[in-house]
Tab-separated table of C-alpha atoms in Angstrom:
chain	number	residue	atom	x	y	z
A	1	MET	CA	222.733	19.220	111.619
A	2	THR	CA	224.661	21.459	113.731
A	3	ALA	CA	224.011	23.366	116.769
A	4	GLN	CA	222.148	26.546	116.038
A	5	PRO	CA	223.164	30.056	117.754
A	6	THR	CA	220.380	30.416	120.881
A	7	GLY	CA	221.244	33.998	121.810
A	8	PRO	CA	222.871	37.111	120.816
A	9	ARG	CA	226.633	36.752	119.420
A	10	ARG	CA	228.935	37.043	122.080
A	11	GLY	CA	232.077	39.169	121.603
A	12	ARG	CA	235.644	38.421	121.983
A	13	GLY	CA	235.161	37.464	125.426
A	14	ARG	CA	233.672	34.313	124.189
A	15	PRO	CA	234.980	31.133	125.730
A	16	PRO	CA	236.636	28.661	122.792
A	17	ARG	CA	234.065	26.410	121.592
A	18	ALA	CA	234.588	23.247	122.893
A	19	ALA	CA	234.540	24.323	126.361
A	20	ALA	CA	231.207	26.667	125.677
A	21	SER	CA	229.474	23.206	124.341
A	22	ALA	CA	230.513	20.972	126.855
A	23	GLU	CA	227.829	19.784	129.424
A	24	THR	CA	225.090	21.460	127.893
A	25	PRO	CA	221.586	20.056	126.462
A	26	ALA	CA	222.498	21.236	123.222
A	27	THR	CA	225.949	19.372	123.192
A	28	ARG	CA	223.774	16.361	124.129
A	29	ASP	CA	221.726	17.088	120.750
A	30	ARG	CA	224.538	17.805	118.906
A	31	ILE	CA	226.317	14.226	119.785
A	32	LEU	CA	222.884	12.344	118.821
A	33	ALA	CA	222.740	14.378	115.813
A	34	ALA	CA	226.412	13.488	114.889
A	35	ALA	CA	225.703	9.814	115.769
A	36	ARG	CA	222.573	9.449	113.615
A	37	GLU	CA	224.790	10.868	110.500
A	38	VAL	CA	227.726	8.383	111.359
A	39	PHE	CA	225.452	5.495	111.559
A	40	ALA	CA	223.729	6.311	108.483
A	41	GLU	CA	226.990	6.796	106.615
A	42	ARG	CA	229.065	4.055	108.008
A	43	GLY	CA	226.109	1.507	109.254
A	44	TYR	CA	226.419	0.248	112.723
A	45	GLU	CA	229.155	-2.258	112.727
A	46	LYS	CA	231.461	0.159	111.398
A	47	ALA	CA	230.462	3.273	113.370
A	48	SER	CA	232.381	4.394	116.404
A	49	VAL	CA	232.187	6.175	119.521
A	50	ARG	CA	235.414	7.997	118.354
A	51	GLY	CA	234.091	8.675	114.872
A	52	ILE	CA	230.713	9.993	116.546
A	53	ALA	CA	232.874	12.296	118.922
A	54	LYS	CA	234.901	13.694	115.909
A	55	ALA	CA	231.635	14.601	114.050
A	56	ALA	CA	230.090	16.300	116.818
A	57	ASP	CA	233.484	18.270	117.733
A	58	VAL	CA	233.619	16.873	121.478
A	59	ASP	CA	235.983	14.639	123.199
A	60	PRO	CA	235.165	11.031	122.869
A	61	ALA	CA	234.942	10.633	126.728
A	62	LEU	CA	231.881	13.421	126.641
A	63	VAL	CA	230.254	10.897	124.305
A	64	HIS	CA	230.656	8.166	127.009
A	65	HIS	CA	229.782	10.426	129.817
A	66	TYR	CA	226.466	10.999	128.133
A	67	PHE	CA	225.687	7.949	126.554
A	68	GLY	CA	227.877	5.090	127.571
A	69	THR	CA	228.824	2.314	124.759
A	70	LYS	CA	228.227	2.679	121.130
A	71	GLU	CA	225.232	0.378	121.644
A	72	GLN	CA	223.634	2.960	124.326
A	73	VAL	CA	224.256	5.927	121.613
A	74	PHE	CA	222.460	4.101	119.307
A	75	GLU	CA	219.851	3.225	121.469
A	76	SER	CA	219.546	7.021	122.688
A	77	ALA	CA	219.498	8.002	118.894
A	78	VAL	CA	216.644	5.816	117.786
A	79	GLU	CA	214.471	7.355	121.051
A	80	GLY	CA	215.477	10.338	119.594
A	81	ALA	CA	214.349	9.740	116.037
A	82	PHE	CA	210.967	8.094	117.764
A	83	ALA	CA	210.148	11.170	119.883
A	84	PRO	CA	208.417	13.186	116.930
A	85	VAL	CA	206.360	9.834	116.634
A	86	LEU	CA	205.504	9.780	119.931
A	87	ARG	CA	204.441	13.292	120.392
A	88	THR	CA	202.036	13.323	117.428
A	89	ARG	CA	198.298	13.568	118.513
A	90	PRO	CA	196.834	10.376	116.688
A	91	LEU	CA	199.077	8.446	119.342
A	92	THR	CA	197.787	10.686	121.862
A	93	GLU	CA	194.533	10.907	120.987
A	94	LEU	CA	193.732	7.545	119.164
A	95	ARG	CA	190.033	6.954	117.932
A	96	PRO	CA	189.501	3.659	117.823
A	97	ASP	CA	186.669	4.163	114.827
A	98	ARG	CA	189.177	6.400	112.682
A	99	ALA	CA	192.690	4.552	114.032
A	100	GLY	CA	193.359	3.331	110.979
A	101	GLU	CA	193.507	6.735	108.819
A	102	GLN	CA	195.347	8.184	111.773
A	103	PHE	CA	198.064	5.771	111.878
A	104	VAL	CA	198.527	6.052	108.096
A	105	ARG	CA	198.405	9.767	108.157
A	106	MET	CA	200.736	10.059	111.165
A	107	PHE	CA	203.801	7.642	109.737
A	108	LEU	CA	203.425	9.453	106.160
A	109	GLY	CA	203.620	12.940	107.716
A	110	ILE	CA	206.693	11.583	109.381
A	111	TRP	CA	208.142	9.983	106.259
A	112	GLU	CA	207.588	12.923	103.949
A	113	ASN	CA	209.335	14.996	106.336
A	114	PRO	CA	213.005	14.939	105.616
A	115	ALA	CA	213.878	16.024	108.993
A	116	THR	CA	212.519	13.135	110.404
A	117	ARG	CA	212.867	10.332	107.542
A	118	ALA	CA	216.894	11.160	107.778
A	119	PRO	CA	216.996	9.486	111.219
A	120	LEU	CA	214.696	6.916	110.641
A	121	LEU	CA	216.199	5.841	107.598
A	122	ALA	CA	219.669	5.833	109.266
A	123	ILE	CA	218.307	3.477	112.129
A	124	ILE	CA	216.685	1.210	109.795
A	125	ARG	CA	219.625	0.774	107.664
A	126	SER	CA	221.671	-0.006	110.540
A	127	ALA	CA	218.974	-2.463	112.198
A	128	VAL	CA	218.343	-4.579	108.775
A	129	SER	CA	222.203	-5.288	108.549
A	130	ASN	CA	223.256	-5.640	112.250
A	131	GLU	CA	221.480	-7.940	114.888
A	132	ALA	CA	222.521	-5.645	117.586
A	133	ALA	CA	221.022	-2.795	116.159
A	134	ALA	CA	217.984	-5.023	115.153
A	135	ALA	CA	217.487	-5.787	118.944
A	136	ILE	CA	217.333	-2.175	120.032
A	137	PHE	CA	215.399	-1.386	117.128
A	138	ARG	CA	212.919	-4.074	118.120
A	139	ARG	CA	212.758	-3.432	121.951
A	140	LEU	CA	212.027	0.081	121.152
A	141	VAL	CA	209.651	-0.454	118.506
A	142	ALA	CA	207.731	-2.928	120.116
A	143	GLY	CA	208.088	-0.885	123.753
A	144	LEU	CA	207.171	2.857	122.701
A	145	VAL	CA	204.993	2.446	119.271
A	146	LEU	CA	203.405	-0.600	119.054
A	147	SER	CA	202.299	-1.338	122.612
A	148	LYS	CA	200.638	2.344	122.791
A	149	VAL	CA	198.639	1.374	120.050
A	150	ALA	CA	197.546	-2.011	121.277
A	151	LYS	CA	196.749	-0.684	124.552
A	152	GLU	CA	194.235	1.765	122.603
A	153	LEU	CA	192.670	-1.621	121.023
A	154	ASP	CA	191.404	-3.248	124.074
A	155	ALA	CA	191.394	-6.871	122.202
A	156	PRO	CA	193.040	-9.871	123.096
A	157	ASP	CA	194.993	-10.264	119.725
A	158	ALA	CA	195.665	-6.102	120.004
A	159	GLU	CA	199.707	-6.514	119.492
A	160	LEU	CA	199.715	-8.813	116.417
A	161	ARG	CA	196.813	-6.372	114.926
A	162	ALA	CA	198.728	-3.504	115.941
A	163	GLU	CA	202.004	-5.141	114.107
A	164	LEU	CA	200.212	-6.295	111.007
A	165	ALA	CA	199.213	-2.726	110.551
A	166	ALA	CA	202.665	-1.746	111.269
A	167	ALA	CA	203.994	-4.162	108.590
A	168	GLN	CA	201.512	-2.394	105.824
A	169	VAL	CA	203.011	1.094	106.665
A	170	VAL	CA	206.909	-0.415	107.035
A	171	GLY	CA	206.240	-1.905	103.735
A	172	VAL	CA	205.285	1.327	102.202
A	173	VAL	CA	208.047	2.963	103.833
A	174	MET	CA	210.340	0.254	102.319
A	175	LEU	CA	208.838	0.324	98.506
A	176	ARG	CA	208.181	4.095	98.510
A	177	TYR	CA	211.528	5.720	100.181
A	178	VAL	CA	214.118	2.984	100.711
A	179	ILE	CA	214.029	1.100	97.425
A	180	LYS	CA	211.932	3.791	95.411
A	181	VAL	CA	209.508	1.604	93.164
A	182	GLU	CA	207.502	3.081	90.795
A	183	PRO	CA	204.482	4.246	90.806
A	184	ILE	CA	204.118	3.977	94.742
A	185	ALA	CA	207.373	6.144	95.175
A	186	SER	CA	205.796	9.017	93.445
A	187	ALA	CA	201.807	8.259	94.386
A	188	ASP	CA	200.279	11.185	96.044
A	189	PRO	CA	200.319	10.961	100.050
A	190	GLU	CA	196.630	11.633	99.986
A	191	GLU	CA	195.848	8.915	97.748
A	192	LEU	CA	197.847	6.435	99.633
A	193	ILE	CA	195.996	7.476	102.969
A	194	ALA	CA	193.061	6.845	101.219
A	195	ARG	CA	193.820	3.120	100.105
A	196	LEU	CA	195.610	2.463	103.100
A	197	GLY	CA	193.202	3.558	106.183
A	198	PRO	CA	190.686	1.168	105.687
A	199	VAL	CA	193.146	-1.536	105.276
A	200	LEU	CA	194.938	-0.360	108.636
A	201	GLN	CA	191.251	0.024	110.284
A	202	HIS	CA	190.472	-3.391	109.270
A	203	HIS	CA	193.638	-5.030	110.867
A	204	LEU	CA	193.066	-2.978	114.105
A	205	THR	CA	189.454	-3.172	114.722
A	206	GLY	CA	188.182	-5.703	112.117
A	207	SER	CA	186.944	-8.982	112.186
A	208	THR	CA	189.583	-11.488	111.588
A	209	GLY	CA	189.413	-14.589	109.009
A	210	ALA	CA	186.130	-14.060	107.192
A	211	GLY	CA	187.412	-11.076	105.117
A	212	PRO	CA	187.541	-7.265	105.622
A	213	ALA	CA	184.223	-5.656	106.728
A	214	ALA	CA	183.042	-2.869	104.654
A	215	GLY	CA	184.237	0.659	105.317
B	1	MET	CA	226.033	-23.733	99.698
B	2	THR	CA	228.482	-25.980	98.392
B	3	ALA	CA	228.657	-27.702	95.022
B	4	GLN	CA	227.084	-31.337	95.012
B	5	PRO	CA	228.790	-34.149	93.855
B	6	THR	CA	226.934	-35.044	90.581
B	7	GLY	CA	228.434	-38.622	89.556
B	8	PRO	CA	230.213	-41.385	90.841
B	9	ARG	CA	233.538	-40.446	92.601
B	10	ARG	CA	236.531	-40.629	89.972
B	11	GLY	CA	239.921	-42.150	91.147
B	12	ARG	CA	243.224	-41.109	90.921
B	13	GLY	CA	243.364	-39.869	87.468
B	14	ARG	CA	240.709	-37.008	88.354
B	15	PRO	CA	241.729	-33.541	87.380
B	16	PRO	CA	242.759	-31.094	89.985
B	17	ARG	CA	239.692	-29.236	91.286
B	18	ALA	CA	239.979	-25.822	89.378
B	19	ALA	CA	240.295	-27.066	86.052
B	20	ALA	CA	237.819	-29.793	86.757
B	21	SER	CA	234.933	-26.992	87.781
B	22	ALA	CA	235.954	-24.535	85.417
B	23	GLU	CA	233.478	-23.530	82.650
B	24	THR	CA	230.678	-25.658	83.724
B	25	PRO	CA	226.907	-24.943	85.067
B	26	ALA	CA	228.045	-26.028	88.195
B	27	THR	CA	230.864	-23.865	88.659
B	28	ARG	CA	228.423	-20.690	87.447
B	29	ASP	CA	226.109	-22.023	90.476
B	30	ARG	CA	228.674	-21.986	92.908
B	31	ILE	CA	229.906	-18.751	92.157
B	32	LEU	CA	226.541	-17.330	92.663
B	33	ALA	CA	225.714	-19.112	95.676
B	34	ALA	CA	229.261	-18.051	97.038
B	35	ALA	CA	228.320	-14.162	95.845
B	36	ARG	CA	224.819	-14.511	97.754
B	37	GLU	CA	227.316	-15.489	100.770
B	38	VAL	CA	229.596	-12.699	100.304
B	39	PHE	CA	226.783	-10.011	99.938
B	40	ALA	CA	225.298	-11.336	102.888
B	41	GLU	CA	228.082	-11.429	105.284
B	42	ARG	CA	229.855	-8.129	103.999
B	43	GLY	CA	227.035	-5.997	102.230
B	44	TYR	CA	227.213	-4.855	98.975
B	45	GLU	CA	230.114	-2.172	99.326
B	46	LYS	CA	232.545	-4.404	100.566
B	47	ALA	CA	231.969	-7.328	98.635
B	48	SER	CA	234.326	-7.541	95.981
B	49	VAL	CA	234.677	-9.577	92.506
B	50	ARG	CA	237.945	-11.250	94.446
B	51	GLY	CA	236.208	-12.057	97.437
B	52	ILE	CA	233.574	-13.933	95.715
B	53	ALA	CA	236.318	-15.462	93.749
B	54	LYS	CA	238.275	-17.053	96.732
B	55	ALA	CA	234.632	-17.721	98.257
B	56	ALA	CA	233.955	-19.999	95.254
B	57	ASP	CA	237.584	-21.421	94.789
B	58	VAL	CA	238.059	-20.262	91.519
B	59	ASP	CA	239.948	-17.556	89.594
B	60	PRO	CA	238.650	-14.091	89.326
B	61	ALA	CA	238.770	-13.933	85.963
B	62	LEU	CA	236.383	-16.686	85.930
B	63	VAL	CA	233.607	-14.540	87.640
B	64	HIS	CA	234.374	-11.856	85.373
B	65	HIS	CA	234.136	-14.152	82.451
B	66	TYR	CA	230.611	-15.177	83.718
B	67	PHE	CA	229.130	-12.269	85.222
B	68	GLY	CA	230.975	-9.034	84.196
B	69	THR	CA	231.527	-6.505	87.194
B	70	LYS	CA	230.488	-6.836	90.968
B	71	GLU	CA	226.944	-4.976	89.855
B	72	GLN	CA	226.284	-7.834	87.329
B	73	VAL	CA	227.137	-10.708	89.685
B	74	PHE	CA	224.918	-8.614	92.231
B	75	GLU	CA	222.220	-8.777	89.272
B	76	SER	CA	222.708	-12.569	88.614
B	77	ALA	CA	222.644	-13.261	92.110
B	78	VAL	CA	219.161	-11.374	92.804
B	79	GLU	CA	217.903	-13.192	89.721
B	80	GLY	CA	218.948	-16.289	91.223
B	81	ALA	CA	217.319	-15.635	94.400
B	82	PHE	CA	213.893	-14.660	92.465
B	83	ALA	CA	213.826	-17.825	90.117
B	84	PRO	CA	211.949	-19.786	92.751
B	85	VAL	CA	209.602	-17.210	93.386
B	86	LEU	CA	208.899	-17.075	89.524
B	87	ARG	CA	208.153	-20.597	89.070
B	88	THR	CA	205.795	-20.901	91.748
B	89	ARG	CA	202.216	-21.793	90.771
B	90	PRO	CA	200.495	-19.003	92.392
B	91	LEU	CA	202.293	-16.575	89.855
B	92	THR	CA	202.000	-18.922	86.628
B	93	GLU	CA	198.361	-19.665	87.895
B	94	LEU	CA	197.002	-16.492	89.444
B	95	ARG	CA	193.342	-16.529	89.833
B	96	PRO	CA	192.033	-13.359	90.456
B	97	ASP	CA	189.669	-14.081	92.543
B	98	ARG	CA	191.529	-15.885	94.944
B	99	ALA	CA	194.808	-13.814	94.260
B	100	GLY	CA	195.545	-12.357	97.453
B	101	GLU	CA	195.412	-15.542	99.496
B	102	GLN	CA	197.709	-17.255	96.517
B	103	PHE	CA	199.940	-14.085	97.035
B	104	VAL	CA	200.324	-14.272	100.515
B	105	ARG	CA	200.903	-18.135	100.767
B	106	MET	CA	203.408	-18.009	97.689
B	107	PHE	CA	205.564	-15.254	99.714
B	108	LEU	CA	205.285	-16.570	103.128
B	109	GLY	CA	206.333	-20.444	101.970
B	110	ILE	CA	209.342	-18.701	100.181
B	111	TRP	CA	210.221	-17.032	103.712
B	112	GLU	CA	209.823	-19.699	105.950
B	113	ASN	CA	211.853	-22.239	103.663
B	114	PRO	CA	215.626	-21.204	105.223
B	115	ALA	CA	216.956	-22.343	101.786
B	116	THR	CA	215.010	-19.359	99.738
B	117	ARG	CA	214.855	-16.957	102.949
B	118	ALA	CA	218.923	-16.694	103.232
B	119	PRO	CA	219.596	-15.301	99.451
B	120	LEU	CA	216.464	-12.973	99.730
B	121	LEU	CA	217.763	-11.780	103.285
B	122	ALA	CA	221.134	-10.991	101.549
B	123	ILE	CA	219.951	-9.166	98.866
B	124	ILE	CA	217.247	-7.157	101.010
B	125	ARG	CA	220.180	-5.810	103.370
B	126	SER	CA	222.605	-4.799	100.526
B	127	ALA	CA	219.524	-3.086	98.845
B	128	VAL	CA	218.658	-1.340	101.847
B	129	SER	CA	222.128	0.042	102.957
B	130	ASN	CA	223.187	0.760	99.278
B	131	GLU	CA	221.747	2.805	96.303
B	132	ALA	CA	223.268	0.284	93.514
B	133	ALA	CA	222.201	-2.416	94.899
B	134	ALA	CA	218.700	-0.628	95.624
B	135	ALA	CA	218.683	0.020	91.689
B	136	ILE	CA	219.228	-3.517	90.732
B	137	PHE	CA	216.758	-4.797	93.253
B	138	ARG	CA	213.842	-2.231	92.380
B	139	ARG	CA	214.587	-2.953	88.381
B	140	LEU	CA	214.166	-6.672	88.940
B	141	VAL	CA	211.291	-6.952	91.287
B	142	ALA	CA	209.378	-4.113	89.323
B	143	GLY	CA	210.051	-5.859	86.244
B	144	LEU	CA	209.776	-9.698	87.244
B	145	VAL	CA	207.523	-9.971	89.926
B	146	LEU	CA	205.308	-6.817	90.075
B	147	SER	CA	204.695	-6.437	86.615
B	148	LYS	CA	203.660	-10.141	86.290
B	149	VAL	CA	201.169	-9.752	88.785
B	150	ALA	CA	199.734	-6.551	87.544
B	151	LYS	CA	199.281	-7.669	84.150
B	152	GLU	CA	196.974	-10.271	85.531
B	153	LEU	CA	194.740	-7.635	87.285
B	154	ASP	CA	193.822	-6.050	83.944
B	155	ALA	CA	193.078	-2.726	86.055
B	156	PRO	CA	194.277	1.183	85.270
B	157	ASP	CA	195.504	1.076	88.525
B	158	ALA	CA	196.974	-2.423	88.721
B	159	GLU	CA	200.790	-1.519	89.114
B	160	LEU	CA	199.739	0.471	92.316
B	161	ARG	CA	197.442	-2.187	93.667
B	162	ALA	CA	200.280	-4.949	93.007
B	163	GLU	CA	202.589	-2.694	94.929
B	164	LEU	CA	200.477	-1.871	97.882
B	165	ALA	CA	199.737	-5.595	98.401
B	166	ALA	CA	203.445	-6.527	97.985
B	167	ALA	CA	204.152	-3.820	100.740
B	168	GLN	CA	202.240	-5.753	102.989
B	169	VAL	CA	204.065	-8.536	102.615
B	170	VAL	CA	207.527	-7.133	102.561
B	171	GLY	CA	206.533	-5.228	106.047
B	172	VAL	CA	205.600	-8.847	107.444
B	173	VAL	CA	208.932	-9.951	106.375
B	174	MET	CA	210.451	-7.169	107.839
B	175	LEU	CA	208.922	-7.215	111.118
B	176	ARG	CA	209.100	-11.258	111.332
B	177	TYR	CA	212.010	-12.393	109.681
B	178	VAL	CA	214.570	-9.489	109.713
B	179	ILE	CA	213.613	-7.462	112.823
B	180	LYS	CA	211.933	-10.245	114.548
B	181	VAL	CA	209.151	-8.274	116.669
B	182	GLU	CA	207.131	-10.382	118.713
B	183	PRO	CA	204.294	-11.983	118.468
B	184	ILE	CA	204.498	-11.660	114.782
B	185	ALA	CA	207.771	-13.431	114.663
B	186	SER	CA	206.615	-16.594	116.369
B	187	ALA	CA	202.590	-16.453	114.611
B	188	ASP	CA	201.771	-19.698	112.846
B	189	PRO	CA	202.060	-18.862	109.415
B	190	GLU	CA	198.728	-20.168	108.597
B	191	GLU	CA	196.698	-17.565	111.117
B	192	LEU	CA	199.109	-14.760	108.988
B	193	ILE	CA	197.668	-16.130	105.743
B	194	ALA	CA	194.256	-15.979	107.192
B	195	ARG	CA	194.300	-12.442	108.141
B	196	LEU	CA	196.730	-11.190	105.399
B	197	GLY	CA	194.898	-13.398	102.408
B	198	PRO	CA	191.551	-10.698	102.497
B	199	VAL	CA	193.547	-7.503	102.983
B	200	LEU	CA	195.987	-8.658	99.719
B	201	GLN	CA	192.763	-9.588	97.759
B	202	HIS	CA	191.237	-6.051	98.605
B	203	HIS	CA	194.143	-4.537	97.656
B	204	LEU	CA	194.436	-6.336	94.096
B	205	THR	CA	190.939	-6.313	93.454
B	206	GLY	CA	188.722	-4.567	95.891
B	207	SER	CA	187.161	-1.122	95.488
B	208	THR	CA	189.381	1.945	96.212
B	209	GLY	CA	188.712	4.630	98.308
B	210	ALA	CA	185.307	3.597	100.039
B	211	GLY	CA	186.890	0.654	102.358
B	212	PRO	CA	187.551	-2.551	101.753
B	213	ALA	CA	184.378	-4.834	100.523
B	214	ALA	CA	183.109	-7.447	102.656
B	215	GLY	CA	185.269	-10.779	101.962
């Protein structure tokens, strides 16, 4: 991702790029986009603040100024990748009786869209192979997404329910988008939503132990 | 893992280690164990036949002799890691009416055991971050495990059913053993089996579309 022009082209009076782009929200976003690309390409361990700065065409000091350490850049990149998830209606208007379908539709929607899939894939790759990255992922996923779902459920085991539901979707993501096993990799999203909705509904609100309730 | 002594200690007439260990089944196993360690530590891309040979204390030519290329060493390591899965009774004696519980009990058993968890974790890490490793993983998982389950189901959508069931378990593995999100990371395995068994049973043999059948 590169920065988009945000206004009319300026003429020869335009200042050089580095000076023009420093210290603006667009620069911050450009650094984050570059960070996601660098983490995706090199993995968390091999990625460096210097490499991210180079990819974003800014001075490394500016990366430190905005975000701090590599760990903090990663954390901001993860938060940025989850921002579209947190803004989706299912999470802001969760209906307990339809939560399963809402949940799976929201997640598949994010993964079907290449623009949101790429940063999430980058983050999962880093979190799987590096413990420091996993810790950040863990804190943010648990803190931002799962606790929000659990809060809506109003059950003593709400967190475990939310995680079992999330596990079903995480596994589908792994087999469909990461490992790409057939036939699940090419299955129609609506077919998957029809099959997974009732399962997630069971995890979130069904009776435990005895078996899934009839839908 | 290191090679275990297999007989009484020999005295001073014992030949030097490299000569003694070459060209035996124990050497082959030692190379595979070393390969899994190297793939786990360095990831697929950075691992090399030379590094694997060094970790196994053999000549690189011997690694090539037994397995061929790095890709083929990886394939053999994956096959070796799945061998305990394929020997478990649930896969050899799958009972359709209890397949869900058998399936989840088998997989959690393998993941709860550190000896079988370590090589699988190594393989998943490599498959998530490298496309060549993912292709090998894909071929073996689909060919060895999922097709075996699907064959027992005798349904037109058996492969998709097996993959959706596998996805539930893969997601639990990711959240519990890889990312280690609480409370699922510390949940009692029997609690997870009780909750997941009916869900997997639904994926494998339940009605589709309308919702999970009562257990």
